[in-house]
Tab-separated table of C-alpha atoms in Angstrom:
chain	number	residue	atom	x	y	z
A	112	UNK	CA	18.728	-28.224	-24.037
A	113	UNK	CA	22.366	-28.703	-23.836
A	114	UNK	CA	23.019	-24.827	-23.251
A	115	UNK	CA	20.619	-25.105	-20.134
A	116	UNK	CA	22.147	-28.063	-18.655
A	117	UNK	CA	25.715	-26.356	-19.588
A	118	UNK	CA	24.384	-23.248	-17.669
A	119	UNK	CA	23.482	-25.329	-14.493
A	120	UNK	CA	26.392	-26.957	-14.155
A	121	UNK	CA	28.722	-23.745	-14.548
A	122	UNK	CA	25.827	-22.507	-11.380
A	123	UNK	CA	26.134	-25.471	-9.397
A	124	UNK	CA	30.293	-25.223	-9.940
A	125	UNK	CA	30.054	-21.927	-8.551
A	126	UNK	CA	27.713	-21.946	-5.820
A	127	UNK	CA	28.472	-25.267	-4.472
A	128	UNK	CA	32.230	-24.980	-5.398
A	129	UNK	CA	32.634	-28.163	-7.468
A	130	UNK	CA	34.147	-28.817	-10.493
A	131	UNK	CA	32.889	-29.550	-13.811
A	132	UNK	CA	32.919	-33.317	-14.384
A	133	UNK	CA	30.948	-34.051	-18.269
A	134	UNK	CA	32.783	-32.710	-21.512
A	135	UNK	CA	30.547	-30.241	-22.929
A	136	UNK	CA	32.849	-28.560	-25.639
A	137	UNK	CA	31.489	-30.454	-28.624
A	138	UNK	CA	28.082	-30.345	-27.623
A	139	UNK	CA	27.838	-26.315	-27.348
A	140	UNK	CA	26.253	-23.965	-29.330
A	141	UNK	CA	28.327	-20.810	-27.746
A	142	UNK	CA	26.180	-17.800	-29.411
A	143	UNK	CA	22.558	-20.091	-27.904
A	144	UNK	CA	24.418	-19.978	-24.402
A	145	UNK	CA	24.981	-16.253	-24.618
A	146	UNK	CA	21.825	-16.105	-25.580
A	147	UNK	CA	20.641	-17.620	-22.691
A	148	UNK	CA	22.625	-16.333	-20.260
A	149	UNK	CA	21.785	-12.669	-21.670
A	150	UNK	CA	18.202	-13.359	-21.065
A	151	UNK	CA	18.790	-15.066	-17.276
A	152	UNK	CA	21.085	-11.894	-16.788
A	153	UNK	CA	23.696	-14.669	-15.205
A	154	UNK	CA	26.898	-12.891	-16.987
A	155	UNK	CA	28.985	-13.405	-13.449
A	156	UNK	CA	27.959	-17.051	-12.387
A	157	UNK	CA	28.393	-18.044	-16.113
A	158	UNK	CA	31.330	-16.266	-16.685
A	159	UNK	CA	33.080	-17.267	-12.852
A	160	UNK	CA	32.009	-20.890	-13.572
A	161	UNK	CA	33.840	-20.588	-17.024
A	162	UNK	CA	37.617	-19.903	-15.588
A	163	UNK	CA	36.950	-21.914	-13.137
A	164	UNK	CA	36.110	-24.783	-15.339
A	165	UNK	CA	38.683	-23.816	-17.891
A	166	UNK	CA	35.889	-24.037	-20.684
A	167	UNK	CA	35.769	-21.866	-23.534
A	168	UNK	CA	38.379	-18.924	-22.285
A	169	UNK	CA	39.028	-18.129	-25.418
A	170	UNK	CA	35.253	-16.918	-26.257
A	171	UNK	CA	34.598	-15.235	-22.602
A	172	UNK	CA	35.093	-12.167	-24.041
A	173	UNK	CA	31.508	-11.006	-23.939
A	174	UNK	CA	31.024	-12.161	-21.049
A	175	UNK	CA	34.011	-10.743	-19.167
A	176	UNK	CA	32.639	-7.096	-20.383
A	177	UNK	CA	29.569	-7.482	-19.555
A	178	UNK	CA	30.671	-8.941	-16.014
A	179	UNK	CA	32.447	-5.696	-15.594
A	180	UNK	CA	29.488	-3.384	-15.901
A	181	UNK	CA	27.655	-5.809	-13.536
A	182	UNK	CA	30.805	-5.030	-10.769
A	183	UNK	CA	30.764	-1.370	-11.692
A	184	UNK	CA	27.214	-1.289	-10.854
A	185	UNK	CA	27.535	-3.242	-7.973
A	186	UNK	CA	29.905	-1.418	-6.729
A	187	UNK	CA	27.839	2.184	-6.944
A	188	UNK	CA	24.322	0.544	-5.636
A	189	UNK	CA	26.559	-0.482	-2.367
A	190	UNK	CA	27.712	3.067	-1.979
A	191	UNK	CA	23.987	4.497	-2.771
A	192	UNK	CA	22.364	2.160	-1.104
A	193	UNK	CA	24.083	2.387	2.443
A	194	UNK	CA	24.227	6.320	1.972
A	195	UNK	CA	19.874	5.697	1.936
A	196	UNK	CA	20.219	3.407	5.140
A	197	UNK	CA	21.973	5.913	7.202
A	198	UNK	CA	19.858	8.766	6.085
A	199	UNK	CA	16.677	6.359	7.269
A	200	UNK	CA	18.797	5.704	10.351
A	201	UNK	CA	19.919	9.385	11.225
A	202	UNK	CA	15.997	10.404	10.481
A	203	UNK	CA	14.487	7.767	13.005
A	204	UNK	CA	12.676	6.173	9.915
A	205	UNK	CA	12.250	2.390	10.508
A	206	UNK	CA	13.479	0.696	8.065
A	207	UNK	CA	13.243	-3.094	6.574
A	208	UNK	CA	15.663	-4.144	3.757
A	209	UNK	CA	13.965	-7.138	1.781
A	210	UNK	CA	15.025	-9.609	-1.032
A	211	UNK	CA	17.714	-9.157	-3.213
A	212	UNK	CA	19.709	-6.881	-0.335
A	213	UNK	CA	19.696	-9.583	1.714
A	214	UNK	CA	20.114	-12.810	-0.599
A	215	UNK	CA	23.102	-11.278	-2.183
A	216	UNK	CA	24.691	-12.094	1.195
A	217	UNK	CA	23.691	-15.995	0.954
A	218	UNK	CA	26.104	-16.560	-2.332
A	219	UNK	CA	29.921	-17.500	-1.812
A	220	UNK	CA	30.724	-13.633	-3.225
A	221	UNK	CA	27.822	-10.977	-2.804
A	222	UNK	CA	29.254	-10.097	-6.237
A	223	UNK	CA	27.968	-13.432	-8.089
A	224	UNK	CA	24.085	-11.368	-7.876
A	225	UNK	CA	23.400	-7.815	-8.560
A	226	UNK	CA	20.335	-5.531	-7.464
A	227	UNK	CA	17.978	-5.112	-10.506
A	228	UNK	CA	16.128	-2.632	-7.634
A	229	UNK	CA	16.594	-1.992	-4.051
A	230	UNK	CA	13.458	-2.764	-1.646
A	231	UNK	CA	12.657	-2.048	1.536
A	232	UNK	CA	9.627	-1.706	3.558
A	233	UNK	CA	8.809	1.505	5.652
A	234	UNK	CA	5.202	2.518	7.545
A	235	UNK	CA	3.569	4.286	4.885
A	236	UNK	CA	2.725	6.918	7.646
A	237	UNK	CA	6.659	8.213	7.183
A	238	UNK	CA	6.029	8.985	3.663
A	239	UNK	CA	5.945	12.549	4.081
A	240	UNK	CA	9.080	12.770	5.876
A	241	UNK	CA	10.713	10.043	3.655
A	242	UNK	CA	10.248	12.537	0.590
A	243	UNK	CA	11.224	15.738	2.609
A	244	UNK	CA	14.613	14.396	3.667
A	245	UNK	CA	15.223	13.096	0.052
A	246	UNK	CA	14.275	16.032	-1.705
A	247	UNK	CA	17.929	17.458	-1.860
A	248	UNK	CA	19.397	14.480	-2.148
A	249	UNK	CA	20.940	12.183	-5.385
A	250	UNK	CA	17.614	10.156	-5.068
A	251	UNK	CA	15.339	11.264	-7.642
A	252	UNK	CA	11.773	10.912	-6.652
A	253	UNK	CA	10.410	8.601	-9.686
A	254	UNK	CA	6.546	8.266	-8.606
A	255	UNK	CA	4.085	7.120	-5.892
A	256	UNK	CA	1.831	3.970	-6.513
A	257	UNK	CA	-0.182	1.813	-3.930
A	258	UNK	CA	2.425	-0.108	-2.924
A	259	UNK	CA	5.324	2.106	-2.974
A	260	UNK	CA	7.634	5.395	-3.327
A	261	UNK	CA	10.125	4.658	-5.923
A	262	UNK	CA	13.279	7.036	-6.658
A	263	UNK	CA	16.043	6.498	-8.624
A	264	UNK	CA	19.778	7.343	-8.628
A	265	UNK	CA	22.873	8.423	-11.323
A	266	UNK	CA	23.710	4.944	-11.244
A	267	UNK	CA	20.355	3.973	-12.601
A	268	UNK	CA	19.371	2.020	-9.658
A	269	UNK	CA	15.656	1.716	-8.723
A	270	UNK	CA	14.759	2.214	-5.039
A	271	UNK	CA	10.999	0.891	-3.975
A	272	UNK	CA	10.434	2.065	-0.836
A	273	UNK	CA	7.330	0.010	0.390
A	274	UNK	CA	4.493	0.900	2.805
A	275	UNK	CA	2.796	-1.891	1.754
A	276	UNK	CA	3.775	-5.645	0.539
A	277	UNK	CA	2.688	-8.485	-1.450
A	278	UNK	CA	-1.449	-8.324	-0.724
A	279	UNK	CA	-2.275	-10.934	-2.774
A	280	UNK	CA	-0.379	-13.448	-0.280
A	281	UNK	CA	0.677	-11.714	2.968
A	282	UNK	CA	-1.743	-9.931	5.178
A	283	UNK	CA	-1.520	-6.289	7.183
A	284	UNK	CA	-0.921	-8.098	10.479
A	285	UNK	CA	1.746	-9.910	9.025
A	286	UNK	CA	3.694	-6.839	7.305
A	287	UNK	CA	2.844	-4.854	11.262
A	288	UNK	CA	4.623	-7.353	13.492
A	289	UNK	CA	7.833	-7.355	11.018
A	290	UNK	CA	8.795	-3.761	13.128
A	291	UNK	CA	9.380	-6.081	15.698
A	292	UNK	CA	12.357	-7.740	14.373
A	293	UNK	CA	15.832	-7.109	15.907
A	294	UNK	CA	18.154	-4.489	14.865
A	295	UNK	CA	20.745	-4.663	11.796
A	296	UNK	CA	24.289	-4.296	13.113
A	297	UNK	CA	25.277	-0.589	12.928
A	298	UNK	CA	22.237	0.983	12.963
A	299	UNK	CA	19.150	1.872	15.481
A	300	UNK	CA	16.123	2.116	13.112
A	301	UNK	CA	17.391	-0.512	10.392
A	302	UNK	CA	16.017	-3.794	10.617
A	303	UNK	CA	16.818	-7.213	9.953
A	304	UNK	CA	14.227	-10.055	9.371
A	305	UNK	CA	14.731	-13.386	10.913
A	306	UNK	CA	15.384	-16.389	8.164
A	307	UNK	CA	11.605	-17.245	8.629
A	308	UNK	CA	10.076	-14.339	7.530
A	309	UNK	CA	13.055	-13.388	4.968
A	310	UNK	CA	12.055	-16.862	3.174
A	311	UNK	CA	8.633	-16.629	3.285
A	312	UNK	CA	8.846	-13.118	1.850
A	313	UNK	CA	10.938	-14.136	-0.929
A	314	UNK	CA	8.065	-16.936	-1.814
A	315	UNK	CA	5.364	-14.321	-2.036
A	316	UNK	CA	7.415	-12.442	-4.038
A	317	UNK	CA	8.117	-15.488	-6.629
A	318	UNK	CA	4.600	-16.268	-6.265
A	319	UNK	CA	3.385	-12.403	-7.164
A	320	UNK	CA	6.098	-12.602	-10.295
A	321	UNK	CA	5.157	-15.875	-11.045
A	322	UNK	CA	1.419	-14.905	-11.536
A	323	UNK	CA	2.323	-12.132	-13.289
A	324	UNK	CA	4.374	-13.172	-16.122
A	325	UNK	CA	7.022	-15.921	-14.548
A	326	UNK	CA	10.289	-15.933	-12.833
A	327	UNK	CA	13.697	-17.104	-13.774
A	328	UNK	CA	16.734	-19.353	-12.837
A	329	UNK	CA	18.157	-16.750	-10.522
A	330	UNK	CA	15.102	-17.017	-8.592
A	331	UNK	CA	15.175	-20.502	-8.122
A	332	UNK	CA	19.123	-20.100	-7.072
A	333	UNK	CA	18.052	-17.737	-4.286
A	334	UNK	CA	15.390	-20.658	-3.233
A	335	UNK	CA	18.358	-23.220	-3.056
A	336	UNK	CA	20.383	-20.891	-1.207
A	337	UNK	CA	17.982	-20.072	1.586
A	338	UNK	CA	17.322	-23.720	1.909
A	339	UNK	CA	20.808	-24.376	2.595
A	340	UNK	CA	20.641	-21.823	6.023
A	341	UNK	CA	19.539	-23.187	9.110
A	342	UNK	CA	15.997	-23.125	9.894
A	343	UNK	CA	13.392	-23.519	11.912
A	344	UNK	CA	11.616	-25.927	9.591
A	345	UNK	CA	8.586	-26.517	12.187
A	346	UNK	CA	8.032	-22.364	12.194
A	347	UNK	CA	8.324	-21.982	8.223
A	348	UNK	CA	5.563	-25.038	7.520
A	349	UNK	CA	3.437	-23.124	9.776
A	350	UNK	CA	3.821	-19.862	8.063
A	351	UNK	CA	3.829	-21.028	4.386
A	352	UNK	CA	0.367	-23.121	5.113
A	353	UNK	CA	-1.092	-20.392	6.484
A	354	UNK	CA	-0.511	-17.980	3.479
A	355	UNK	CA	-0.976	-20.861	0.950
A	356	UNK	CA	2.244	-21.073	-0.170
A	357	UNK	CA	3.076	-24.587	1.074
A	358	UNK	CA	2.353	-26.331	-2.425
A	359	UNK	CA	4.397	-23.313	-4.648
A	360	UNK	CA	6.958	-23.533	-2.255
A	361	UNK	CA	7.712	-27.544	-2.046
A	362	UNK	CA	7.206	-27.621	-5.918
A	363	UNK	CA	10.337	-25.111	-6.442
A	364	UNK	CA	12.192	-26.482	-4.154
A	365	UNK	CA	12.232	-29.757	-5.146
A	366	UNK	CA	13.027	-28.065	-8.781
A	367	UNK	CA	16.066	-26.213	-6.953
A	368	UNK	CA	17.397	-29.394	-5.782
A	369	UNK	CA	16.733	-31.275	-9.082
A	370	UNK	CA	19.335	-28.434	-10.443
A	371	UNK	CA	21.727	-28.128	-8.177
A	372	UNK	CA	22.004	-31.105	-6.141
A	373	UNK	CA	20.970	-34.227	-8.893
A	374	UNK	CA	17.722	-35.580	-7.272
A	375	UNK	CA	15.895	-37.278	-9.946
A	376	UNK	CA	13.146	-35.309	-11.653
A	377	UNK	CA	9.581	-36.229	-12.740
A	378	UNK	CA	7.340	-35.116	-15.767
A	379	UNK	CA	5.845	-32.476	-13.226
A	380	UNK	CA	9.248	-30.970	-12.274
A	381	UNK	CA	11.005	-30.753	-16.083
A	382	UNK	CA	7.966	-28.937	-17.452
A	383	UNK	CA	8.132	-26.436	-14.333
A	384	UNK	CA	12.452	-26.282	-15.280
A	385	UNK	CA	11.771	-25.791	-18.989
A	386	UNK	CA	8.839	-23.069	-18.501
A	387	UNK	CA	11.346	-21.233	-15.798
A	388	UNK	CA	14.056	-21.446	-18.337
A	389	UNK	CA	11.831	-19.927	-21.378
A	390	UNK	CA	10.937	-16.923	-19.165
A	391	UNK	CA	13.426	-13.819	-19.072
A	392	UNK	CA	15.076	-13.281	-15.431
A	393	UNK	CA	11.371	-11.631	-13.923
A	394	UNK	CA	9.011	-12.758	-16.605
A	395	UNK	CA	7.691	-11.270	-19.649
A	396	UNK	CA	3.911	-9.398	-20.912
A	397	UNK	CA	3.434	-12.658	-22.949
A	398	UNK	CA	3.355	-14.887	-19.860
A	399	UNK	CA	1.180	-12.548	-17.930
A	400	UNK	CA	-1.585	-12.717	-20.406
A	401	UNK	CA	-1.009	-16.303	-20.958
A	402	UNK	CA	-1.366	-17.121	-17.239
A	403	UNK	CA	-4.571	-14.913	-16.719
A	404	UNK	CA	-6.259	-16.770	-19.468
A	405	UNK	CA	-5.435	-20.388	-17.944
A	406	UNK	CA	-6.232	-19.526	-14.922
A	407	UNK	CA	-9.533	-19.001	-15.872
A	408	UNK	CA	-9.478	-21.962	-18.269
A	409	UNK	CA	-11.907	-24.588	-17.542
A	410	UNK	CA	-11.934	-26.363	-20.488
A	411	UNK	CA	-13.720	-23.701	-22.491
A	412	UNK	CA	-10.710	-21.957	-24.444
A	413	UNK	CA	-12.869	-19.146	-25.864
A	414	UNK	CA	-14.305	-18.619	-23.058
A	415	UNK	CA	-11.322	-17.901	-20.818
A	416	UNK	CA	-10.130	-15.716	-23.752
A	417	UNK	CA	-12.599	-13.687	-23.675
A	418	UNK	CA	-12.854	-13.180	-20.049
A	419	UNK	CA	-9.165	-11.876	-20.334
A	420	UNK	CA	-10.359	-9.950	-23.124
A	421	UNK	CA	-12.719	-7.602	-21.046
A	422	UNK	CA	-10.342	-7.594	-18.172
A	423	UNK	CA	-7.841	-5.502	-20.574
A	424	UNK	CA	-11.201	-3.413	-21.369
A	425	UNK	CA	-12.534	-2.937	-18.015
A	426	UNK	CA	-9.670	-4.063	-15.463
A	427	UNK	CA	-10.661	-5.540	-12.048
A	428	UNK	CA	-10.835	-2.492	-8.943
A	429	UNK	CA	-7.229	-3.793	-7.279
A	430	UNK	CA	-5.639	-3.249	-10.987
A	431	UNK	CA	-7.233	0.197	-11.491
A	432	UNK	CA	-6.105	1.392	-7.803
A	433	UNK	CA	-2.610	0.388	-8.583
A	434	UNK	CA	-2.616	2.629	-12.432
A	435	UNK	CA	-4.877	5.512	-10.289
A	436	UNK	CA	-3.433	5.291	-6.534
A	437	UNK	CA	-6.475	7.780	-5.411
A	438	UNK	CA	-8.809	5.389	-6.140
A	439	UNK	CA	-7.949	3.381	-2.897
A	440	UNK	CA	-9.407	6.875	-0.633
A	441	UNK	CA	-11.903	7.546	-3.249
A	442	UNK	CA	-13.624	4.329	-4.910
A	443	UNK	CA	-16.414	6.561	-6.499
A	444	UNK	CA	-14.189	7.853	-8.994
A	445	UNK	CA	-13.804	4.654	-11.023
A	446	UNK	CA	-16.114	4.702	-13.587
A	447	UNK	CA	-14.573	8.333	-14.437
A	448	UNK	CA	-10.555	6.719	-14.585
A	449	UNK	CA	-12.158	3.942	-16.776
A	450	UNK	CA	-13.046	6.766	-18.950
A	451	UNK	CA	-9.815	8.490	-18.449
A	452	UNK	CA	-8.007	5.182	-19.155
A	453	UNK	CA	-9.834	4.217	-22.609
A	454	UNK	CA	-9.074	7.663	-23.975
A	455	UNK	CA	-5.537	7.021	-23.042
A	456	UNK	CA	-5.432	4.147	-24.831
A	457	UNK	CA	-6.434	5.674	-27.917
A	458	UNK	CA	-3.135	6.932	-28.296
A	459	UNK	CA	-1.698	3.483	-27.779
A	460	UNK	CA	-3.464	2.243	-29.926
A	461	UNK	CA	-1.644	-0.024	-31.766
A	462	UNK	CA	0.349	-1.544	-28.702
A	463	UNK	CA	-3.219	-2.123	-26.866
A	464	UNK	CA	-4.205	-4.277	-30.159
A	465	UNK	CA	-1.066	-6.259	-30.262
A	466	UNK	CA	-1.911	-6.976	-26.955
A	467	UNK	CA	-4.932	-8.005	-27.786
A	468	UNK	CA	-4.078	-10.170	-31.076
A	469	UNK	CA	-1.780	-11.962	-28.546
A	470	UNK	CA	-4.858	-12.750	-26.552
A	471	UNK	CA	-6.220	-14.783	-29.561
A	472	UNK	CA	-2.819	-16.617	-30.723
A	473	UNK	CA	-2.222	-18.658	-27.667
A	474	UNK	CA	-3.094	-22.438	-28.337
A	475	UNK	CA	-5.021	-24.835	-26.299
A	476	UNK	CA	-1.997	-26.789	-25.298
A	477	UNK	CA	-0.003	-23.874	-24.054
A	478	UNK	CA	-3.092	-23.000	-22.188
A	479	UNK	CA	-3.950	-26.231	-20.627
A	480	UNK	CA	0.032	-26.862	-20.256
A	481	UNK	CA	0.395	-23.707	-17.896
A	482	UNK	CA	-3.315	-24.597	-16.189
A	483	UNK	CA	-0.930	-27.812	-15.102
A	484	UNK	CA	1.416	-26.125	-13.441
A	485	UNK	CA	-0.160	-23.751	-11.848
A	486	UNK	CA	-2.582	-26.316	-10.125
A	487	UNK	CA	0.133	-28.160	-8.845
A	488	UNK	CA	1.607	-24.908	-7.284
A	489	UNK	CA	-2.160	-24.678	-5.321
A	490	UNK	CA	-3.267	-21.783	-8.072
């Protein structure tokens, strides 16, 4: 507990540019903290907030060499990732650059958060010409799903380049009248979203991670720093009701500001904190499987097990579409993939019964725990 409140204070040193007022140097367990910050992927913030501190610089070693890859990195997926932009741009493809792109900008240095992947969203009718001007280029084409072309670069960056967003929260009309939004500076056909949209993309986005195997602190950073921008409050409300994201949204927030500003917290709010803390930086498989089973938990525990159970046997239609993408122009064809899928798994076998073993080992508590939560997020 002490590494986690160590963590947020080295965060809230940085971001809000404070100093460090408790003495934690007796208190910390150094290797737990790496641990920690190695599963948040926070190696800059907790590093930065370190020197800045003057805590522990003579066991930042570690830290300062991972903190180097992270700027190394950095430093290529800036070069890659406006070469892509100005290919779009000289191409007349339209162009959206969502989440991490544009929160990077909101922290004091961009450098303080990386790009785990690049996304953007395109009109899936540019697809062909998207791969045809790539095809000679140093993006790799990776694969097409549903919901996106994905390539990849030397750098080992991950480009998703959508034609399609989050469907289990935002709607077609929605993702349409984004092509309306003003240009970026520099360019003709790249966009930028207004503040409105840009946060309530990032809280589908949570939401969709959240759902599907939890989120971590650096989420809940971006949160705080979008909250600090100027909005139009009145405008948000109304878009954030209407996609049912009002509760998830006012729950995190008031997390966010129990972090990094001191409000006082309730029983609610620390079991949200310590269940964002236990999850890795986007989640894990556990999670997913635990969430899916108290979701359907209504006070019947074998029940909603085995529910989940024959969902990993026989998945739901949107699940198969996304593993078979010609499913969504040719429906008929599903019983045949769920054939072509359970011979699959026969040589997987022993992963697909782990995952199933897993099924059975989660208690009561931990079910009913995260059926808590996620009803007081409006799941």
């Amino acid at each position: 507990m002490y590494e986690e409140k160590f963590l947020t204070d080295l965060i809230k040193s940085c971001i809000n540019d404070e100093k460090i007022s408790v003495n934690y140097s007796s208190e910390i367990d150094f290797r737990a903290f790496i641990r920690l910050v190695d599963k948040q992927k926070l190696h800059v913030l907790a590093y930065i907030g370190l020197i800045k501190n003057n805590i522990f610089k003579d066991k930042v070693q570690y830290l300062k060499k991972e903190v180097y890859k992270d700027l190394l990195k950095n430093s290529y997926q800036e070069k890659e990732t406006e070469k892509l932009l100005r290919i779009f741009d000289q191409n007349d493809i339209f162009c959206i650059p969502l989440k991490g792109y544009n929160l990077k900008k909101l922290y004091p240095s961009s450098d303080m958060r990386f790009l785990t992947d690049f996304d953007c969203l395109v009109k899936k009718s540019d697809y062909p010409k998207i791969k045809k001007i790539l095809k000679d280029t140093e993006f790799i084409y990776d694969k097409q799903t549903v919901k996106h072309l994905s390539y990849r670069t030397p750098s080992g960056l991950l480009y998703e380049i959508h034609g399609k967003l989050y469907g289990r929260f935002l709607d077609e009309n929605f993702e349409k009248n984004l092509f309306n939004c003003k240009k970026a500076d520099g360019y003709e056909t790249i966009l930028q979203l207004d503040k409105e949209n840009e946060y309530l993309i990032t809280q589908a986005h949570l939401a969709s991670h959240f759902l599907s195997g939890g989120i971590g602190v650096r989420n809940i950073i971006d949160l705080y720093l979008l909250n600090k921008q100027d909005l139009d409050r009145n405008r948000l409300n109304e878009l954030l009701e209407k996609y049912n994201l009002k509760s998830f949204n006012e729950k995190f927030v008031k997390i966010a500001k129990i972090l990094f500003d001191g409000e006082p917290s309730d029983e609610y709010s620390d079991n949200l904190i310590n269940y964002v803390f236990a999850s890795f930086m986007l989640g894990d498989e556990d999670r997913k499987e635990l969430t899916e089973i108290a979701r359907n938990y209504n006070g019947d525990l074998k029940k909603a097990k085995k529910g989940s159970f024959w969902r990993k046997i026989y998945p739901k239609y949107s699940d198969m579409v996304g593993i078979y993408p010609v499913l969504e122009k040719k429906k008929w064809l599903l019983p045949f993939k769920h054939v072509q899928r359970h011979f699959s798994i026969l040589f997987k076998r022993k992963y697909q019964l782990k995952k199933l073993k897993k099924i059975q080992n989660f208690s009561e508590e931990e079910v009913k725990n995260l059926k808590n939560l996620l009803e007081g997020l409006g799941f």
